[in-house]
CSV table of C-alpha atoms in Angstrom, one decimal:
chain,number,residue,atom,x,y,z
A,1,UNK,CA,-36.9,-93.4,-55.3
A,2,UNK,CA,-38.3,-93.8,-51.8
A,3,UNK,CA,-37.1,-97.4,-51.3
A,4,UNK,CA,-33.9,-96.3,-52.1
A,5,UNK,CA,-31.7,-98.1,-49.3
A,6,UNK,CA,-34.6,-100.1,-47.9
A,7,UNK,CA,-35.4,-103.9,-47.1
A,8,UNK,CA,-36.8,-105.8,-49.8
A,9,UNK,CA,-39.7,-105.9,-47.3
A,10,UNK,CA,-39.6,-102.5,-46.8
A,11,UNK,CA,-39.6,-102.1,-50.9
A,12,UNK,CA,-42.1,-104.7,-51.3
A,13,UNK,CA,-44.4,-103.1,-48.7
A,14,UNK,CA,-44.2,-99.3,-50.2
A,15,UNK,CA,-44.0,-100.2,-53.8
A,16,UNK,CA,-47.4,-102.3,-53.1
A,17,UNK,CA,-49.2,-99.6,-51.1
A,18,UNK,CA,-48.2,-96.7,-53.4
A,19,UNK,CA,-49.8,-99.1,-56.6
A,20,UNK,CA,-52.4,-99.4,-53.9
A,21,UNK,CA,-53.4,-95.7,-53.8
A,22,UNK,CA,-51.0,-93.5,-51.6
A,23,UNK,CA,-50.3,-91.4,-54.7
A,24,UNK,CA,-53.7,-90.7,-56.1
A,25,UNK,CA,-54.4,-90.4,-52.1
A,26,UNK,CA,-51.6,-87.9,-51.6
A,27,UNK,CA,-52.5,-86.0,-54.9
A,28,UNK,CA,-55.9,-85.4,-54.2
A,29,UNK,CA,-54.7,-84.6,-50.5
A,30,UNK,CA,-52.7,-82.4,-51.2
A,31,UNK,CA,-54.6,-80.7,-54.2
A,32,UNK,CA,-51.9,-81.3,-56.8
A,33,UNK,CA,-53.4,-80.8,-60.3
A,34,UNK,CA,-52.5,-79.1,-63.6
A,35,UNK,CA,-53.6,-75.6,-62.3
A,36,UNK,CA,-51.5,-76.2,-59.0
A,37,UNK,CA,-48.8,-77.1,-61.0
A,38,UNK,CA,-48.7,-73.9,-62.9
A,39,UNK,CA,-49.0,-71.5,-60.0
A,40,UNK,CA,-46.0,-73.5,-58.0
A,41,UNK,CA,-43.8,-73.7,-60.8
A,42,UNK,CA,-44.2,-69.8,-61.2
A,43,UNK,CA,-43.6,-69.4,-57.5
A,44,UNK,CA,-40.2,-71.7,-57.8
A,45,UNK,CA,-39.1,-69.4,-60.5
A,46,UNK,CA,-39.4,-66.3,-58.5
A,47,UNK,CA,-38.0,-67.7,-55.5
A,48,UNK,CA,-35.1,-68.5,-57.7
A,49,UNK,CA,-35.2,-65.1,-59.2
A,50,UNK,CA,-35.5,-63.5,-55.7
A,51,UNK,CA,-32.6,-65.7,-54.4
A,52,UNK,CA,-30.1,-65.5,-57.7
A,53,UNK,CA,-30.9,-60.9,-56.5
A,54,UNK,CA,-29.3,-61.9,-53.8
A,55,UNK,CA,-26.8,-63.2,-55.2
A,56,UNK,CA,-25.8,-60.8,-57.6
A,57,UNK,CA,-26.6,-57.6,-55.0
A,58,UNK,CA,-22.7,-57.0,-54.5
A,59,UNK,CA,-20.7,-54.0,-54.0
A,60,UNK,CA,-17.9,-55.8,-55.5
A,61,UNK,CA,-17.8,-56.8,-59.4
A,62,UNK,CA,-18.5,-60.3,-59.0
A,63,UNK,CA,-21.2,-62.1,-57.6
A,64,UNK,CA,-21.6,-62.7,-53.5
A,65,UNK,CA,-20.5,-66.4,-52.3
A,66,UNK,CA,-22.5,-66.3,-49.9
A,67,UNK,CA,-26.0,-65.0,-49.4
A,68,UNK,CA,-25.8,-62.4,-46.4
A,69,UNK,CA,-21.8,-62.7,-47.4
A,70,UNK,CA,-19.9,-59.5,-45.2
A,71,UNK,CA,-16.4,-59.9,-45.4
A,72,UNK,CA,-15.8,-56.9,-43.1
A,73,UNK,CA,-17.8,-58.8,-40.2
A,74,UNK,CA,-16.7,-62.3,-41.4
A,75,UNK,CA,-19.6,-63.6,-42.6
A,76,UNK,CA,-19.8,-66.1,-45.2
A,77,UNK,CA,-21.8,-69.5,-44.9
A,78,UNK,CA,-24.9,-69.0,-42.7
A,79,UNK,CA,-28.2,-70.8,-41.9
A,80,UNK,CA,-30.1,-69.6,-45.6
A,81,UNK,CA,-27.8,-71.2,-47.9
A,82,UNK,CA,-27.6,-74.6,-45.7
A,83,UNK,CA,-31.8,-73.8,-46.2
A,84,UNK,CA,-31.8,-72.8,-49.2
A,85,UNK,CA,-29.4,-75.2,-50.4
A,86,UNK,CA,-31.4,-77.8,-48.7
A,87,UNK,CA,-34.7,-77.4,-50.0
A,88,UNK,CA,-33.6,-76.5,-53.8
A,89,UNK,CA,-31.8,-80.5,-53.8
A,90,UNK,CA,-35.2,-81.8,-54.9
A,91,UNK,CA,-35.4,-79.7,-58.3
A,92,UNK,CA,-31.6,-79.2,-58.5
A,93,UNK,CA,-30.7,-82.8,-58.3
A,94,UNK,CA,-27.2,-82.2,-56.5
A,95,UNK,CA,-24.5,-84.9,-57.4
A,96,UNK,CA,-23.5,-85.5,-54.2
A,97,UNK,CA,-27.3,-86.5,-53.0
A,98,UNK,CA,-27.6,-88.9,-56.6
A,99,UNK,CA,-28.0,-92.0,-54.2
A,100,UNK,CA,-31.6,-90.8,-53.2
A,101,UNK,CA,-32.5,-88.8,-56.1
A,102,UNK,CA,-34.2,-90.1,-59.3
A,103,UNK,CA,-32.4,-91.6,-61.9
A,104,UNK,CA,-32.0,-88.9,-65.0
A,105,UNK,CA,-33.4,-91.3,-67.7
A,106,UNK,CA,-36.9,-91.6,-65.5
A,107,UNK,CA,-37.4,-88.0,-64.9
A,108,UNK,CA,-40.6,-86.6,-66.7
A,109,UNK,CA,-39.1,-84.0,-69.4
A,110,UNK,CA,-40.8,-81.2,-67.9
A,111,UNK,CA,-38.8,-81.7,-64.3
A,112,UNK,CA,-35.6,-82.3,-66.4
A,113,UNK,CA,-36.0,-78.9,-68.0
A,114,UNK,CA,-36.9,-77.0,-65.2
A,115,UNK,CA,-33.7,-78.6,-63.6
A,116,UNK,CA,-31.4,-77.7,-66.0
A,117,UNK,CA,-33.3,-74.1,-66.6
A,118,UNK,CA,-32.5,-73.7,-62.7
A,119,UNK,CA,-28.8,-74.9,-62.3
A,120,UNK,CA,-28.0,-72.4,-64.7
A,121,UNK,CA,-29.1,-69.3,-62.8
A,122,UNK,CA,-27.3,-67.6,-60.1
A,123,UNK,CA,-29.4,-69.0,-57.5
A,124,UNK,CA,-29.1,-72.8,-59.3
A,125,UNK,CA,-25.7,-72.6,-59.2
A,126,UNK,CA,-25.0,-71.1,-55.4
A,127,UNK,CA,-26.9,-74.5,-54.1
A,128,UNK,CA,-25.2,-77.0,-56.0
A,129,UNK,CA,-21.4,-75.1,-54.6
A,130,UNK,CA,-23.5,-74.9,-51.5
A,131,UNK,CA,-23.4,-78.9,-51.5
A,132,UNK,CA,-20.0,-79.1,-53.7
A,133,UNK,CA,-18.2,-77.1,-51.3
A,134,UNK,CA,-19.6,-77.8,-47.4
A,135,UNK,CA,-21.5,-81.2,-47.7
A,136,UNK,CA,-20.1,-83.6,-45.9
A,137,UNK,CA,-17.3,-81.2,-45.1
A,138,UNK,CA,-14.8,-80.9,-41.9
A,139,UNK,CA,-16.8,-78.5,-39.4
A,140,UNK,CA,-14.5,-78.3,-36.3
A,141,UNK,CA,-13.6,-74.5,-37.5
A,142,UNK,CA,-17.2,-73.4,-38.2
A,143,UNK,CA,-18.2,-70.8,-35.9
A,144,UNK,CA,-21.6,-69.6,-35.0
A,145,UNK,CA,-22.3,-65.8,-35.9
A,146,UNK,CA,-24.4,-63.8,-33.6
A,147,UNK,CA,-27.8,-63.2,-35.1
A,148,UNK,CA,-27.1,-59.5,-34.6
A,149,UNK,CA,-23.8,-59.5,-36.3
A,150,UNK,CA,-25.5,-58.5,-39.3
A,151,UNK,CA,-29.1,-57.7,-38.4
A,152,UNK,CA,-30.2,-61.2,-40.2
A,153,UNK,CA,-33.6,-61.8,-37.9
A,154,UNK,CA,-35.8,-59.9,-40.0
A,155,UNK,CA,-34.0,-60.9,-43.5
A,156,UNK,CA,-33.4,-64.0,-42.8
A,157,UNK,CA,-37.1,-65.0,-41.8
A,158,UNK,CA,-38.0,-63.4,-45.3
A,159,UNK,CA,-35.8,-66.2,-46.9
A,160,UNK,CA,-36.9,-68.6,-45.0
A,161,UNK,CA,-40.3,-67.8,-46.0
A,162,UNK,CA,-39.8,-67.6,-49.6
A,163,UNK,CA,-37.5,-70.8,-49.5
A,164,UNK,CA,-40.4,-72.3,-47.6
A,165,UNK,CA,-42.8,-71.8,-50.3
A,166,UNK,CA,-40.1,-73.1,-53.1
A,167,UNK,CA,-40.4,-76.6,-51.4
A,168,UNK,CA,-44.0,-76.5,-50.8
A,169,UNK,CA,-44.3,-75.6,-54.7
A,170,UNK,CA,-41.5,-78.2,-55.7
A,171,UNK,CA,-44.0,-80.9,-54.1
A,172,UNK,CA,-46.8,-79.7,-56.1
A,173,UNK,CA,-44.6,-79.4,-59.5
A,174,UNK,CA,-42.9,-82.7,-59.0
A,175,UNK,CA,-46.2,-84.9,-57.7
A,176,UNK,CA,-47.7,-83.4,-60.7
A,177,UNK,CA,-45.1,-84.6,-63.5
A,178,UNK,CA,-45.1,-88.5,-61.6
C-alpha cells in the first residue's frame, strides 16, 4: 500500500525497513494495542453517528446534501465535507482513491466489516458522494462563502475536532488489524 506508485528502489527500500521494524516501531510509538483499538473504533462510530445527525437534522423530508447545507443563503459544499470526506477515505475505501488504497482481498475482516458497517450509514454514504460527486471535478464556478454567512466558526471547529479524532482513531484501528 505505501509503495504504491514508487521506484522499485523506493519499494525495495520501504518494504525492507518496514520488515526491519518501522511497524513494531510505530505501534509501540504510537501505543496501538488491543485496548487502543477498542476505544478508537468506538470513537469512529460516534463520529460517524455525530456526523450521519448532521445529516439527517433537516427541515425538509429528506436528508441534507450537504453538512451546514442552507439553500436560502446558498450554501452547499463547504470546508467539513471536503474534511470530513477526506479523512473518512481511509476506513471508507472510496472508489475513486482504489489506486492507493488496499486491495479488498488483503483487508483484515475486522476493517472490511467496519467499512462496509460505515458506507451504509448516513455519514458513510455523504463521503463516498462527497468524492463521487466533486473529486476531481471542474472548480472554476466554486465560490468561497463568508465564514459568517452562516455563523460556521464555532460549528465548524467542533467538526473539525470530532473529524480530527476519527483519523487519529482510524490509525489506531487500522495499525492494529495489520
Amino acid at each position: 500500500l505505501m509503495t504504491a506508485h514508487t521506484s522499485k528502489v523506493e519499494s525495495f527500500v520501504f518494504n525492507t525497513a518496514l520488515d526491519q521494524g518501522i511497524s513494531h516501531g510505530m505501534k509501540k510509538l504510537m501505543r496501538v494495542n488491543e485496548e487502543s483499538a477498542v476505544v478508537s473504533e468506538k470513537a469512529i462510530r460516534e463520529v460517524f453517528a455525530r456526523v450521519s445527525n448532521q445529516i439527517l437534522a433537516s427541515s425538509e423530508q429528506k436528508p441534507k446534501q450537504y453538512l451546514f447545507e442552507d439553500k436560502q443563503n446558498g450554501v452547499g459544499f463547504t470546508s467539513a465535507d471536503l474534511t470530513f470526506a477526506a479523512l473518512s477515505s481511509v476506513l471508507l475505501c472510496p472508489k475513486e482513491l482504489a489506486p492507493l488504497q488496499l486491495p479488498e482481498n488483503q483487508m483484515p475482516k475486522e476493517l472490511f466489516s467496519l467499512r462496509n458497517e460505515l458506507r451504509d450509514t448516513p455519514a458513510g454514504k455523504h463521503a463516498l458522494r462527497m468524492y463521487e460527486t466533486h473529486r476531481f471535478k471542474n472548480t472554476e464556478r466554486s465560490v468561497v462563502i463568508p465564514k459568517s454567512a452562516l455563523g460556521r466558526n464555532r460549528v465548524s471547529n467542533r467538526v473539525y475536532a470530532v473529524v480530527g479524532v476519527a483519523l487519529a482513531a482510524s490509525g489506531s484501528f487500522i495499525a492494529s488489524r495489520l
